[in-house]
Coordinates of C-alpha atoms in Angstrom, one line a residue:
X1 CA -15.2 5.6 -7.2
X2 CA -16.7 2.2 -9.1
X3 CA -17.5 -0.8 -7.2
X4 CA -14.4 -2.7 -8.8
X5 CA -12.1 0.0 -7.5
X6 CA -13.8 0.0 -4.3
X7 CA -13.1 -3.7 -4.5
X8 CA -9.4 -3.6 -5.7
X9 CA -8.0 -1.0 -3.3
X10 CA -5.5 -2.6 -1.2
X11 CA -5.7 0.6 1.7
X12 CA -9.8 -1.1 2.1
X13 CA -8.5 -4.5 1.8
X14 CA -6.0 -3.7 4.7
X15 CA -8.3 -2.0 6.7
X16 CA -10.7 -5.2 6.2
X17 CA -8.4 -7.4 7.2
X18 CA -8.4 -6.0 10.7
X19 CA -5.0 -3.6 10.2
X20 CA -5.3 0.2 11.2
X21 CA -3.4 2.8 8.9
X22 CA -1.8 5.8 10.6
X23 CA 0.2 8.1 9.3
X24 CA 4.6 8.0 10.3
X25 CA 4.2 11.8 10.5
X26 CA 3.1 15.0 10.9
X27 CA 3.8 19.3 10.3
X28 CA 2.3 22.6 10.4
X29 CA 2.4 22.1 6.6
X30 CA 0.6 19.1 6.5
X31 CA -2.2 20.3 8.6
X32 CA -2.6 24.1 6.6
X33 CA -2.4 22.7 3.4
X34 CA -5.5 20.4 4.3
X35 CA -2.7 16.8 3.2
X36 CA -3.8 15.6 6.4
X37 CA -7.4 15.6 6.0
X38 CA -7.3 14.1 2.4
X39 CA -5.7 11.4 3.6
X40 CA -8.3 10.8 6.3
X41 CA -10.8 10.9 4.0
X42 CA -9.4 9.3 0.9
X43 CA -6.9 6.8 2.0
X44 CA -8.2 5.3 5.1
X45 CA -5.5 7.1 7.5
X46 CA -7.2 6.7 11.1
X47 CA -4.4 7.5 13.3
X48 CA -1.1 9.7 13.1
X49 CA 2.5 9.2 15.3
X50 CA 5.0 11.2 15.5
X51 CA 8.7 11.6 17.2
X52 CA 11.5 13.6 17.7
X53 CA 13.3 13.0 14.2
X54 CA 9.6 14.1 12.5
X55 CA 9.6 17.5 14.5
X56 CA 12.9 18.0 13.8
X57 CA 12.2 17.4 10.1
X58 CA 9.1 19.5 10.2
X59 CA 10.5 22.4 11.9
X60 CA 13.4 22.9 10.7
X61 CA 12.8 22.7 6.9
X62 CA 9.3 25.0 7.0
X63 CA 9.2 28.7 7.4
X64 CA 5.6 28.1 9.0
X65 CA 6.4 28.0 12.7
X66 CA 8.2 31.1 12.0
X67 CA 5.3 33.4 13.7
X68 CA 4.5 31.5 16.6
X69 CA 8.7 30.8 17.2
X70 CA 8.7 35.0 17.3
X71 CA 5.1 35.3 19.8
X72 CA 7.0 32.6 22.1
X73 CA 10.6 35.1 21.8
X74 CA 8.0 38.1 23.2
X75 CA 7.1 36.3 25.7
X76 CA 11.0 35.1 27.0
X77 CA 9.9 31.4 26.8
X78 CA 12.9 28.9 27.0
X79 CA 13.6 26.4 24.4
X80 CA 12.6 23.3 26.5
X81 CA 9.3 25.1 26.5
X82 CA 9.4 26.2 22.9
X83 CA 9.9 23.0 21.7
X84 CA 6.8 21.5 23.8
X85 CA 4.5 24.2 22.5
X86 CA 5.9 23.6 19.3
X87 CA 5.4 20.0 19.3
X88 CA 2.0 20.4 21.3
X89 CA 0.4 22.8 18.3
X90 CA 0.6 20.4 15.5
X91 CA -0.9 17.7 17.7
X92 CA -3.4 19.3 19.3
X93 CA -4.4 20.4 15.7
X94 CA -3.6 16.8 14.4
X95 CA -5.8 15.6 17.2
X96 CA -9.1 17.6 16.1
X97 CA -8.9 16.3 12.5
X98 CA -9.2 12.8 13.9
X99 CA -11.8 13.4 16.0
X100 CA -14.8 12.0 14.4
X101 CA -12.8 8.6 13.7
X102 CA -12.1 8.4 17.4
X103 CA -15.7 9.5 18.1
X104 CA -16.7 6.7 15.5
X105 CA -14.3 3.9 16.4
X106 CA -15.5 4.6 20.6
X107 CA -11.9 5.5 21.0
X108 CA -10.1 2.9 19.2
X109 CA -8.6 4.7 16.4
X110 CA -8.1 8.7 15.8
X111 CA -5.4 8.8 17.7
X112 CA -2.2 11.4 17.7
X113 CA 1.1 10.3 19.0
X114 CA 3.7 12.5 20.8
X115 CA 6.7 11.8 22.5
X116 CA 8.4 12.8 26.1
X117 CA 11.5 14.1 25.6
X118 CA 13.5 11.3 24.8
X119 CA 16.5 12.1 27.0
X120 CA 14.3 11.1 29.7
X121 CA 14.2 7.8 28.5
X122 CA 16.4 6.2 32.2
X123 CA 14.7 8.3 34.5
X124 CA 11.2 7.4 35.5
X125 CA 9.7 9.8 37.6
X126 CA 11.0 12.7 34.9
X127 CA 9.2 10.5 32.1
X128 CA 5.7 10.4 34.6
X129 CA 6.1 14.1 35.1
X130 CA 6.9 14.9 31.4
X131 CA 4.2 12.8 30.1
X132 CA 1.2 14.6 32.7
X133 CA 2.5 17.9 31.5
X134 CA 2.1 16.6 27.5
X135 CA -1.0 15.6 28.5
X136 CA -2.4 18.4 30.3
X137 CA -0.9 21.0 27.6
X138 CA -2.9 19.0 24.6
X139 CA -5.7 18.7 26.9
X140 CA -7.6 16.6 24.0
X141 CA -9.1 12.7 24.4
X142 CA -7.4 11.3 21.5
X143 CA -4.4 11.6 22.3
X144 CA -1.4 9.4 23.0
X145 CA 1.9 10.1 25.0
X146 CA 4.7 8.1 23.7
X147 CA 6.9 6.8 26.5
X148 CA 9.8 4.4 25.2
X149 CA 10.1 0.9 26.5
X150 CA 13.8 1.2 28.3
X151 CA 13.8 -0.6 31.2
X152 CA 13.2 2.3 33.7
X153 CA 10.3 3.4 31.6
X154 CA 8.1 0.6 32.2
X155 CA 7.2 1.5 35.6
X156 CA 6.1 4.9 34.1
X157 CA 4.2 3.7 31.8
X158 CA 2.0 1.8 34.7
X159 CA 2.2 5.0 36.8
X160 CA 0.7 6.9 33.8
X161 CA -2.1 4.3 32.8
X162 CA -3.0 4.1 36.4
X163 CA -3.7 8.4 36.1
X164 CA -6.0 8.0 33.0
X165 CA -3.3 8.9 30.4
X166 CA -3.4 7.0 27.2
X167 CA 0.0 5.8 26.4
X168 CA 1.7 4.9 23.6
X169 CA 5.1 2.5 23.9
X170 CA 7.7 3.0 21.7
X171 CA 11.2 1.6 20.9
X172 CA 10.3 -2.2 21.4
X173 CA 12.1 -4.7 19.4
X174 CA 12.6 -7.1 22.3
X175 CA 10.0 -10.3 22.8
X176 CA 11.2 -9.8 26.5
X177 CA 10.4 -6.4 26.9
X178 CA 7.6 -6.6 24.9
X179 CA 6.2 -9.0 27.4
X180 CA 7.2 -6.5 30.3
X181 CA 5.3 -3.7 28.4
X182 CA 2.3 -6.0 28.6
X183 CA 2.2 -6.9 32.0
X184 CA 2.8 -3.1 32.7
X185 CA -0.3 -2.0 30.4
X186 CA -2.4 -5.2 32.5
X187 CA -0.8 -3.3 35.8
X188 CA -1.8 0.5 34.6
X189 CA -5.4 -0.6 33.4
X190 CA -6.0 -2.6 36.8
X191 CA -4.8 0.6 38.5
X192 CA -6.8 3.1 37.1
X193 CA -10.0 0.8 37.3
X194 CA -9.3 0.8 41.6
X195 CA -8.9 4.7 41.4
X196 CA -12.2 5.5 39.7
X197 CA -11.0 5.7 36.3
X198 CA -13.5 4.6 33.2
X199 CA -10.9 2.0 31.6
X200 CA -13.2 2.0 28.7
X201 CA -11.9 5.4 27.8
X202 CA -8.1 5.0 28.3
X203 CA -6.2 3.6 25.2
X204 CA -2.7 1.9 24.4
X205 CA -0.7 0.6 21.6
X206 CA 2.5 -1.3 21.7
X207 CA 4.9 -0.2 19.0
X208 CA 6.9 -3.1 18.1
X209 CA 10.0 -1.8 15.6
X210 CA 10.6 -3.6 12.4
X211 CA 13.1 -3.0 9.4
X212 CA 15.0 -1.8 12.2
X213 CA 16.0 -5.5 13.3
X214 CA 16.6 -6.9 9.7
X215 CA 19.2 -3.5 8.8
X216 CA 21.3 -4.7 12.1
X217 CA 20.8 -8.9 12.1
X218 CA 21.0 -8.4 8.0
X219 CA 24.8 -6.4 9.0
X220 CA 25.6 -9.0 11.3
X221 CA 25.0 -12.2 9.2
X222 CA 27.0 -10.4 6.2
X223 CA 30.1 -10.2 8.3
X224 CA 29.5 -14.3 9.2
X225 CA 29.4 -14.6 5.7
X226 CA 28.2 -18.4 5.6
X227 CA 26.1 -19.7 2.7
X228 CA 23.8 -20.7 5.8
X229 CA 23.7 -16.7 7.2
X230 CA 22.8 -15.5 3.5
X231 CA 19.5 -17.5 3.7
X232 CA 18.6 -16.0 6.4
X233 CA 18.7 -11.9 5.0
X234 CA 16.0 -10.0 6.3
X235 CA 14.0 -13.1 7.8
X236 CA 14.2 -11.8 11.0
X237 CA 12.2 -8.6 11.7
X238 CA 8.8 -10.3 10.2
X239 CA 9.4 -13.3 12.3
X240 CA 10.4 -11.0 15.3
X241 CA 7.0 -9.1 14.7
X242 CA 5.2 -12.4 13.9
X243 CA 5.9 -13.8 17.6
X244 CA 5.3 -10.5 19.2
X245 CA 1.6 -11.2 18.1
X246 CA 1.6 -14.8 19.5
X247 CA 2.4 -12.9 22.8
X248 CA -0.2 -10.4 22.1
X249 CA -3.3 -13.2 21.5
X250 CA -1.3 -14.8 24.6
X251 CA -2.0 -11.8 26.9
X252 CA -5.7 -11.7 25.1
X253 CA -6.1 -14.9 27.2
X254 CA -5.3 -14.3 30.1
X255 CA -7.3 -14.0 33.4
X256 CA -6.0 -10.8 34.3
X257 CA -7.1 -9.8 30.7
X258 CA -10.7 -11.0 31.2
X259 CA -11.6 -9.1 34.0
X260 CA -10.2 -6.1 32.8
X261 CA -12.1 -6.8 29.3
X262 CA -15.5 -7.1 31.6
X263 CA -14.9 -3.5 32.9
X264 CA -14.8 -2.3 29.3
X265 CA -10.8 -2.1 28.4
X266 CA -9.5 -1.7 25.2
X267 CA -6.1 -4.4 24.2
X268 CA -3.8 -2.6 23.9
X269 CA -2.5 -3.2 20.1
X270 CA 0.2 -4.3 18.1
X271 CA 1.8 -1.2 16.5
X272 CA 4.2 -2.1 13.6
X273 CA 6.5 1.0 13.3
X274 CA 9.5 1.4 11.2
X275 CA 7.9 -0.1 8.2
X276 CA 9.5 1.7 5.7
X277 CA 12.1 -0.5 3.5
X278 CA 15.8 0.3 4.5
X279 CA 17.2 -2.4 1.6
X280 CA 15.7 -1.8 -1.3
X281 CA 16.7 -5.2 -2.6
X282 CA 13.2 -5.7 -1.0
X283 CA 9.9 -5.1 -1.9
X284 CA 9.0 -1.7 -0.6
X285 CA 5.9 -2.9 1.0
X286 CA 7.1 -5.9 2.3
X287 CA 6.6 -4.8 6.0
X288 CA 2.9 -4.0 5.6
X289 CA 1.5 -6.7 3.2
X290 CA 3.4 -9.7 5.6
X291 CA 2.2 -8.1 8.8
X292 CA -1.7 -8.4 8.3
X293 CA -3.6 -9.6 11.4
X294 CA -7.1 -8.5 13.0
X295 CA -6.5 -5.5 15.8
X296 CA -3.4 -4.6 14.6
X297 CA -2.0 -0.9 13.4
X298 CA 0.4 -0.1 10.8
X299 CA 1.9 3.4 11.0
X300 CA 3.4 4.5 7.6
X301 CA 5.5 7.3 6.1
X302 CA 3.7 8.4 2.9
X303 CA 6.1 6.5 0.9
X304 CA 5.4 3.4 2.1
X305 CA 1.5 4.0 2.4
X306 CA 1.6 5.2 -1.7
X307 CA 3.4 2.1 -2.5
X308 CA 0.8 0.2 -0.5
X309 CA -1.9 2.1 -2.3
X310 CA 0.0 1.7 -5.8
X311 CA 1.0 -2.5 -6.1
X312 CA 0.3 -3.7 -2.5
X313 CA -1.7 -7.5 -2.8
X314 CA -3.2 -7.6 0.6
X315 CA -3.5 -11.2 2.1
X316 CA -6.5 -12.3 4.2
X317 CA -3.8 -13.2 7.1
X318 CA -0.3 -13.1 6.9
X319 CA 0.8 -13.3 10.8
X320 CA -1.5 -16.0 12.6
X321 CA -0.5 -19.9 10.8
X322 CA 3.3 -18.9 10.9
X323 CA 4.6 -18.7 14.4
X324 CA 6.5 -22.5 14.1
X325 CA 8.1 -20.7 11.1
X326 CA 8.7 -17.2 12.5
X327 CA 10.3 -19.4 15.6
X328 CA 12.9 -21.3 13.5
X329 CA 13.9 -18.2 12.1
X330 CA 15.2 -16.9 15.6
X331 CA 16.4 -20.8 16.2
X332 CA 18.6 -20.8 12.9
X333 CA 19.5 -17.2 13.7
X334 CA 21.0 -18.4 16.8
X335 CA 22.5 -21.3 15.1
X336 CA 24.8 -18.9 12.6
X337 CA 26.0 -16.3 15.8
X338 CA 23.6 -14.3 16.2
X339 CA 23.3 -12.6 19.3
X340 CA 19.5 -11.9 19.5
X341 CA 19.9 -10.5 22.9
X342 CA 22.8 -8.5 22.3
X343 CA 20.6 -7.0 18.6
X344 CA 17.5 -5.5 20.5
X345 CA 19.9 -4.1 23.2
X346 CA 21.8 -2.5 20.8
X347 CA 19.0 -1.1 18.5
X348 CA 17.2 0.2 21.8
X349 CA 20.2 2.1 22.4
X350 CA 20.8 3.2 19.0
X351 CA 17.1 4.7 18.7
X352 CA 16.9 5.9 22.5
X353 CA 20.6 7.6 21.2
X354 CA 19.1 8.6 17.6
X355 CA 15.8 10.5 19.0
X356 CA 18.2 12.3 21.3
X357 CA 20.6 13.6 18.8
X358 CA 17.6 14.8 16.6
X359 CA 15.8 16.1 19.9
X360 CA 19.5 17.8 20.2
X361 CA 19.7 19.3 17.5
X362 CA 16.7 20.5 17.0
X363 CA 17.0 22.1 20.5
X364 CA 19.6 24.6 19.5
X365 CA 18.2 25.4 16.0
X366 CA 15.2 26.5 17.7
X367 CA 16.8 28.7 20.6
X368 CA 19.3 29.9 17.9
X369 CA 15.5 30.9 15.9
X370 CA 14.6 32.5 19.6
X371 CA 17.6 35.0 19.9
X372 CA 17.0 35.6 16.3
X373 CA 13.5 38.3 14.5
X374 CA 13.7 35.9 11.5
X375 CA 14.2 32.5 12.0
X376 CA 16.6 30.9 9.5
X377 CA 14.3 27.7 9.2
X378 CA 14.0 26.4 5.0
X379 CA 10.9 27.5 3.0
X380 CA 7.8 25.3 3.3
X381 CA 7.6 22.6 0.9
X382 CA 3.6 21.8 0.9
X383 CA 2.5 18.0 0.7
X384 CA 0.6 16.9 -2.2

């Protein structure tokens, strides 16, 4: 690679800038065919997440969990169980080919995602015990437990700080909630520091959703059909994210912060999820290049990480010197009827509801593939 590539590469500008790059996904295909690794090494991927829809994808389109789906029939294992063994394989694996960046980055980054089952998601202690099992069955360092930020899940996501468990929070589009998951992550830390726990080594990202809130506030301000609610077409989920960070240096602030800080403690960061382009009137990379800050992560699907790679222009800072603008967004927002409550209620719902269904379905295609010598799951389809 020449120095002016070197220079020009807008994955290395973006991981100058202070942004991590993780991979939006993951499969036994991925991992054999060695995709995963190449991207490590040649396109600055430091982290991976995953969720129910990804599995489901994974699974059910690749004939490569086909022997270990027939060992787990042998051996008269449920599908609840499959499906975390499953799911537990590909990240455990996923796990040890980002180990040397989490051994290089003291913990920061290397990091694999998975997620409790997310019909948990309104009960609390189930979402505690689900996420000590995920943990125990892994049983690597780098790993995070996803745990969605519904209301009954942030005490769980204190309780599982608190044990040593590195979590990862999922499904926020709310500034409210948002500020609830921070207080609990400020809680869990303080917690686990009281019961002997080395906060140095316990790690957390927020993940703060973000087309997500332009495809519903972009439906809503269509059917207001005002000159005045056309202006404002996918404005909000970059101003959305935008304040979420003014929250985040907020927390960085505080007291409580400090202390924990002088102990050791990782922030816990910024994760911008859904980042792929759902309108494709807009540019496809739109929800990278204008959410560049220090100490953030960006987790991508391939798509969006190519395009990034292909005609991304990477600014120096494209959060911190627009919060008065990212505000008036929400204002005017408000100003045309638009409900912002009533939007992130609804889209947590809709995801909680949307990872359920895939968890779902996935569910009876496996224990249809357990009652069944030769799995009817699609041929594998290797990554370049």
């Amino acid at each position: 690679m020449t120095e002016h590539s070197v220079m020009t590469d807008p994955l290395q500008a973006l991981t100058a800038a202070g942004v991590s790059i993780w991979l939006d996904d993951l499969s036994r295909d991925r991992l054999t065919s060695g995709s995963l690794a190449t991207l490590v090494r040649d396109r600055y991927v430091v982290g991976v997440t995953t969720n129910p829809t990804i599995f489901t994808a994974a699974i059910t389109r690749s004939d490569a969990y086909t022997p270990q789906i027939r060992d787990l029939a042998v051996r008269g294992v449920d599908v609840t169980e499959a499906l975390r063994v499953l799911t537990a394989t590909d990240v455990r694996a996923a796990c040890d080919v980002l180990r040397p960046v989490f051994d290089t980055t003291d913990g920061v980054d290397g990091r694999v995602s998975i997620e409790v089952d997310p019909r948990l998601a309104d009960d609390t202690e189930a979402t505690i015990s689900a996420a000590q099992a995920l943990w125990r069955l892994v049983g690597r360092p780098n790993l995070y437990i996803k745990i969605p930020a519904t209301k009954p899940s942030i005490p769980a996501i204190a309780a599982c700080l608190a044990q040593g468990i590195s979590v990862n929070v999922t499904l926020i589009f709310s500034l409210t909630r948002y500020d609830e998951v921070l207080q609990a992550f400020l809680d869990g830390l303080l917690a686990a520091h009281r019961a002997g726990h080395d906060v140095s080594r316990i790690g957390s990202v927020a993940s703060f959703f973000v087309s997500r809130v332009d495809t519903e506030i972009d439906r809503r301000l269509h059917q207001i059909g005002t000159r005045e609610a056309a202006a404002l077409r996918g404005a909000a989920g970059i101003a959305n994210a935008r304040i979420a960070y003014a929250h985040y240096e907020r927390m960085l602030a505080s007291p409580q912060w400090l202390a924990l800080a002088a102990l050791g403690a990782h922030p816990q960061r910024p994760l911008w999820a859904s980042t792929s382009v759902k309108d494709p009137a807009y540019p496809d990379t739109r929800y990278v290049v204008d959410l560049v800050a220090p100490g953030v992560v960006n987790t991508m699907p391939e798509g969006t990480l190519q395009a990034v790679a292909d005609h991304g222009v990477i600014p120096e800072d494209s959060i911190r010197g627009y919060y008065a603008g990212a505000q008036r967004v929400l204002v005017r927002l408000a100003a045309v009827g638009v409900d912002y409550r009533d939007v992130v209620q609804t889209l947590e719902d809709q995801a909680v509801t949307a990872f359920t269904a895939s968890w779902d379905r996935l569910s009876h295609q496996v224990a249809a593939a357990l009652h069944d010598p030769v799995p009817a799951f699609g041929r594998t389809v290797p990554h370049a």
